[in-house]
PDB file of C-alpha atoms and ligand atoms in Angstrom:
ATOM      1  CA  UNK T   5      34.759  18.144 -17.498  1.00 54.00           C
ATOM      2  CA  UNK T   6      33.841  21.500 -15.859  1.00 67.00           C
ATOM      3  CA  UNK T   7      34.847  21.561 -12.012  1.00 86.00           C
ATOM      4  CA  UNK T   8      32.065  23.525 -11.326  1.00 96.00           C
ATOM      5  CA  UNK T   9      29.015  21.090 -10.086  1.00 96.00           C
ATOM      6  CA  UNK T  10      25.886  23.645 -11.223  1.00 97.00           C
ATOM      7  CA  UNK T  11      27.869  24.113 -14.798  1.00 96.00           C
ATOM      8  CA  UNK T  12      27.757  20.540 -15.231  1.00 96.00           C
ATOM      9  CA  UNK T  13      24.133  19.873 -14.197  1.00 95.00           C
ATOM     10  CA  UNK T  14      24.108  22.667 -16.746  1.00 94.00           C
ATOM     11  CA  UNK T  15      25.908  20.631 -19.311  1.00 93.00           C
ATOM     12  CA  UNK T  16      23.673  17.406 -18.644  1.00 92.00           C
ATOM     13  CA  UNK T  17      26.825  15.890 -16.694  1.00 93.00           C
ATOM     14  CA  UNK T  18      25.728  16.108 -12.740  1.00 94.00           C
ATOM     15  CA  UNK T  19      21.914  14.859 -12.348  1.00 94.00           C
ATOM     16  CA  UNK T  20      19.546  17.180 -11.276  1.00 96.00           C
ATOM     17  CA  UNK T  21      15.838  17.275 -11.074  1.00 97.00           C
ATOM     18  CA  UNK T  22      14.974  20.051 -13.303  1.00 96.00           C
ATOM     19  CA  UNK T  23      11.998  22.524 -12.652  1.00 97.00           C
ATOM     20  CA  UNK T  24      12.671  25.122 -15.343  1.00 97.00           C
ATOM     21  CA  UNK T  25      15.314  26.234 -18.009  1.00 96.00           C
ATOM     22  CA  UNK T  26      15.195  28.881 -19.988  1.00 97.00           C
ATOM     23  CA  UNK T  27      17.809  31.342 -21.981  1.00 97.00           C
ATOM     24  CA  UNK T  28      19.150  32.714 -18.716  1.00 98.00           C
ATOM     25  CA  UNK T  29      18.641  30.412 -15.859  1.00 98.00           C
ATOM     26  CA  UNK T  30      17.837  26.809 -14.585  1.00 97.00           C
ATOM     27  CA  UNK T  31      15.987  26.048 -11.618  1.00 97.00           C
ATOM     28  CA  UNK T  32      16.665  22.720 -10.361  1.00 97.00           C
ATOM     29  CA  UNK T  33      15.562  20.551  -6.865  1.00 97.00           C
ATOM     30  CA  UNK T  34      18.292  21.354  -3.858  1.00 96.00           C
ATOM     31  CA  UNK T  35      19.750  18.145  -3.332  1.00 94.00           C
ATOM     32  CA  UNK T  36      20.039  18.714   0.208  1.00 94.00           C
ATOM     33  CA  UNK T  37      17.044  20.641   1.208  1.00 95.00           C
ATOM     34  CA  UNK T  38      16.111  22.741   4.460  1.00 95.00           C
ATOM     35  CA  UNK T  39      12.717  21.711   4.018  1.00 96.00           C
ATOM     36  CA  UNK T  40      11.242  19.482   1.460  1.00 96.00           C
ATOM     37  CA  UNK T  41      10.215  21.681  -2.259  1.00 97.00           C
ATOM     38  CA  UNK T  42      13.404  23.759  -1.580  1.00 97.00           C
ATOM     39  CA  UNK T  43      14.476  25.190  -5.001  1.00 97.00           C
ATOM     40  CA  UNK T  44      17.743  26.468  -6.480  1.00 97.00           C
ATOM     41  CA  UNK T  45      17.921  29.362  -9.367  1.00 98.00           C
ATOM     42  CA  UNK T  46      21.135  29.384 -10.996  1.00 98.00           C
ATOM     43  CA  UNK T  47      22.030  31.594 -13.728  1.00 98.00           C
ATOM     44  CA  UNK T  48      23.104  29.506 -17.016  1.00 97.00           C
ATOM     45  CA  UNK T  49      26.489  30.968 -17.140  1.00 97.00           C
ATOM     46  CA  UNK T  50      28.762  30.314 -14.928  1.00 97.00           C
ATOM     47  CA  UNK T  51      28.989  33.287 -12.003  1.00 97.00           C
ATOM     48  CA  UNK T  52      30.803  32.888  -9.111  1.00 97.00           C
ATOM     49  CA  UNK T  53      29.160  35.719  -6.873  1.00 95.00           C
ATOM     50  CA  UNK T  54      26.168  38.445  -6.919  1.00 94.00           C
ATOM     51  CA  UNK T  55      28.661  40.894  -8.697  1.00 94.00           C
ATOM     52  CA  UNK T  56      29.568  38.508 -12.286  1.00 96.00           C
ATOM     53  CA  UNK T  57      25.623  38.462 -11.664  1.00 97.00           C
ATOM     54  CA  UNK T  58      24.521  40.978 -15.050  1.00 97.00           C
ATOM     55  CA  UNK T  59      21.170  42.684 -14.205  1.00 97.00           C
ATOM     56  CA  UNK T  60      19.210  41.016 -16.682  1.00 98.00           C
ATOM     57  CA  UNK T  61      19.976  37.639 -15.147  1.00 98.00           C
ATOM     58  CA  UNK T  62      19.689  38.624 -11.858  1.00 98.00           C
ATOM     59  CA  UNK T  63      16.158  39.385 -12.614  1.00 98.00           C
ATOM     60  CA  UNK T  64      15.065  36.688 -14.049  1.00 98.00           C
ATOM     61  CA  UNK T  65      16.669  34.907 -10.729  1.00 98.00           C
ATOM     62  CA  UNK T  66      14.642  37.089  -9.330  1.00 98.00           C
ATOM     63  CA  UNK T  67      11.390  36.980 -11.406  1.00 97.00           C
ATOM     64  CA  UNK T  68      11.738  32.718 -11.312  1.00 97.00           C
ATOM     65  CA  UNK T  69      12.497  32.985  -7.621  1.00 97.00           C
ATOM     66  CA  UNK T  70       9.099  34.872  -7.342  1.00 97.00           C
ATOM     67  CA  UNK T  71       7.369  32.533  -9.123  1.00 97.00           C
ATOM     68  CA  UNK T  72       8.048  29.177  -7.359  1.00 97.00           C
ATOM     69  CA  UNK T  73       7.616  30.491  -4.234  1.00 96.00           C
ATOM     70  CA  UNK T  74       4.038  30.558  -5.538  1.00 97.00           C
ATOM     71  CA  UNK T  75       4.032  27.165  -6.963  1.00 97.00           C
ATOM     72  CA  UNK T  76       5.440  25.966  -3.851  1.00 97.00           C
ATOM     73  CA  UNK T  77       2.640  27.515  -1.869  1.00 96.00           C
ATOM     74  CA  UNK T  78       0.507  25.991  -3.947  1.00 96.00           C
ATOM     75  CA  UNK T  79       1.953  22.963  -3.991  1.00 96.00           C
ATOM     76  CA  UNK T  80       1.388  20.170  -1.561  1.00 96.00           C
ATOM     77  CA  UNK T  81       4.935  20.292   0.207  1.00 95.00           C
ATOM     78  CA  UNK T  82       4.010  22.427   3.681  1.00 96.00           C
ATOM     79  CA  UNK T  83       4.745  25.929   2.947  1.00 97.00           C
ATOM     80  CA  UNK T  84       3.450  28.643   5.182  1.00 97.00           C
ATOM     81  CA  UNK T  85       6.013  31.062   4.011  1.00 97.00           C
ATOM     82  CA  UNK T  86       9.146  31.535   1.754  1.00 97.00           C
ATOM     83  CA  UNK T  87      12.396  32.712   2.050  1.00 97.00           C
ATOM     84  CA  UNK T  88      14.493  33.744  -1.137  1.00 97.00           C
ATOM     85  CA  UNK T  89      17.881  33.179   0.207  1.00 96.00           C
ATOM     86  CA  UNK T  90      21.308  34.369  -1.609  1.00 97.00           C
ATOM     87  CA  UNK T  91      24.798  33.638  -0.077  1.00 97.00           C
ATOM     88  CA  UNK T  92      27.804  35.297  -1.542  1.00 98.00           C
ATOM     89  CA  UNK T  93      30.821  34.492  -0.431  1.00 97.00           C
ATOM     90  CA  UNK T  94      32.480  31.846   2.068  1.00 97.00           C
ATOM     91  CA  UNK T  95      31.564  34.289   4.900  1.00 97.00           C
ATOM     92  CA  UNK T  96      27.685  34.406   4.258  1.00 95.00           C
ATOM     93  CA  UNK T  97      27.333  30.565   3.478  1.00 93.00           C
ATOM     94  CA  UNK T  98      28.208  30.364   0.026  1.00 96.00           C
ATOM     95  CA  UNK T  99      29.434  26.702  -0.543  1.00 95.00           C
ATOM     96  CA  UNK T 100      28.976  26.380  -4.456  1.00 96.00           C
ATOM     97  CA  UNK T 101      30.833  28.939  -6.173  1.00 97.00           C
ATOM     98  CA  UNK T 102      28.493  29.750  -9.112  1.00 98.00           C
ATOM     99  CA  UNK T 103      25.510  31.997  -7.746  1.00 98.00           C
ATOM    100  CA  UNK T 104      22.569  30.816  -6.723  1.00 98.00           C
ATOM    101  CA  UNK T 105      19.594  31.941  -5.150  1.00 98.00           C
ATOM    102  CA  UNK T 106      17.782  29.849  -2.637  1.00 97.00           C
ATOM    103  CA  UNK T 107      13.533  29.189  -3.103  1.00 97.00           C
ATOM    104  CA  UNK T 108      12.914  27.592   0.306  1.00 97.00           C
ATOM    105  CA  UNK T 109       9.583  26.833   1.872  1.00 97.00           C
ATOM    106  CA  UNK T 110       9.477  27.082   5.659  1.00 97.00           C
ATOM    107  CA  UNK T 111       6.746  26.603   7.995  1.00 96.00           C
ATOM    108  CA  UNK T 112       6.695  27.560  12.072  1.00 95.00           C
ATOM    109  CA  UNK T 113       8.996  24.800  13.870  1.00 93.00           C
ATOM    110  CA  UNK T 114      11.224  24.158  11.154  1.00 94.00           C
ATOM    111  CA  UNK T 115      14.932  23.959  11.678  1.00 90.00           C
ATOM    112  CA  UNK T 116      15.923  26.839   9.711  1.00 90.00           C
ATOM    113  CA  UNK T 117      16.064  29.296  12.256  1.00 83.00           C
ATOM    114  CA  UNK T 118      17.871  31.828  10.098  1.00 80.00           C
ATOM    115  CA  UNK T 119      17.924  34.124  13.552  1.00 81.00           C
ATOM    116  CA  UNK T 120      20.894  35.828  15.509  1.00 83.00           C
ATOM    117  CA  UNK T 121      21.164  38.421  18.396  1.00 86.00           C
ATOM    118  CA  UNK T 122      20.247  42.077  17.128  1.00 88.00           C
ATOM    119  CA  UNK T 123      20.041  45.307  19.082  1.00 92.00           C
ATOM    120  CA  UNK T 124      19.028  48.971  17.344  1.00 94.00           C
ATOM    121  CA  UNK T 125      22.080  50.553  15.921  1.00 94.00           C
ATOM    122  CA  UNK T 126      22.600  54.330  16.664  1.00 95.00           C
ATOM    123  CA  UNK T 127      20.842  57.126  14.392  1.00 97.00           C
ATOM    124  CA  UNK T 128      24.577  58.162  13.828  1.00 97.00           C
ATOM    125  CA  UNK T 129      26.045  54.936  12.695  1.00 95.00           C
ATOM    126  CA  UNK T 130      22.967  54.478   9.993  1.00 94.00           C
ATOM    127  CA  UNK T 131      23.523  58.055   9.034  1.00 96.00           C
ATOM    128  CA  UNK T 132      27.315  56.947   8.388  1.00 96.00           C
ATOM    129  CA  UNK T 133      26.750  53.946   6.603  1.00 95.00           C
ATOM    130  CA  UNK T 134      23.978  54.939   4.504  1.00 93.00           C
ATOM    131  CA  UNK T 135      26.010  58.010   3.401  1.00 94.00           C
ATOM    132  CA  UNK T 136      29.382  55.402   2.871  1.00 95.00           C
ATOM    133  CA  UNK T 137      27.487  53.481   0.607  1.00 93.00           C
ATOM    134  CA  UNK T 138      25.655  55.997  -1.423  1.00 94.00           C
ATOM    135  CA  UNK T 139      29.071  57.331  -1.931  1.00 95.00           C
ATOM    136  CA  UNK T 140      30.182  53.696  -2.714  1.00 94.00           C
ATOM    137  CA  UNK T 141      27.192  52.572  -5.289  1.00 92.00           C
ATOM    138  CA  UNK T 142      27.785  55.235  -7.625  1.00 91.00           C
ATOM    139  CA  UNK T 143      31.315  53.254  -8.190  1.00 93.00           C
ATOM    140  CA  UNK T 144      29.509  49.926  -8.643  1.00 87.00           C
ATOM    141  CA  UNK T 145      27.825  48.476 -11.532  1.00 81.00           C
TER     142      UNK T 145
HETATM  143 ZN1   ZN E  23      29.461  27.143 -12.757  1.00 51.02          ZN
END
């Protein structure tokens, strides 16, 4: 059995309630949710982080992720807005180790605050990082 718990809801082996499969990904009911309706795209093969992520995957994530925020607006769970949430890595909330992208509905109250202290950064420091990582993304594919 495959340790990985969304490669065995893949396999039929973990239950899930399943919203969509296709070639690429499955799209399955968070089993913990923020809010009620909340969603989770996972690519079909197994991918630990956004970089094992190929494009063409990603997009569909992407493209799916688009989509049930829609049907969740539309649906009868209270939605007033979406947020398509992605954490990779232990740092940035990652708990499940094959990607996935998080479809959540939230509405004003909710307990997601998703909020932390920010201040505006110094023209020079943007100017640095901005240069940095256009140096960087030509290295990373
Ligand atoms: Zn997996």
């Amino acid at each position: 059995m495959h340790a990985c718990v969304f490669c065995r809801v893949r396999g039929g082996s973990a239950r899930a309630s399943v919203v969509h499969q296709d070639d690429l990904v499955l799209a399955f009911m968070d089993l913990m949710p923020i809010n009620p309706g909340h969603v989770l795209v996972v690519p079909r093969m197994h991918a630990t982080g956004l970089g094992e992520v190929p494009d063409q995957v990603g997009a569909r994530m992407w493209s799916l992720g688009r989509r049930l925020g829609g049907a969740l607006r539309a649906s009868p769970v209270r939605c007033e807005g979406v947020n398509l949430f992605l954490a990779d890595g232990a740092a940035a909330f990652q708990t499940v180790f094959h990607a996935h992208l998080h479809v959540i509905p939230r509405f004003t109250g909710d307990s997601f605050p998703l909020q932390g202290p920010r201040a505006q950064a110094p023209r020079r420091e943007l100017e640095e990082g901005a240069a940095q990582l256009r140096e960087l993304l030509a290295h990373v594919h």
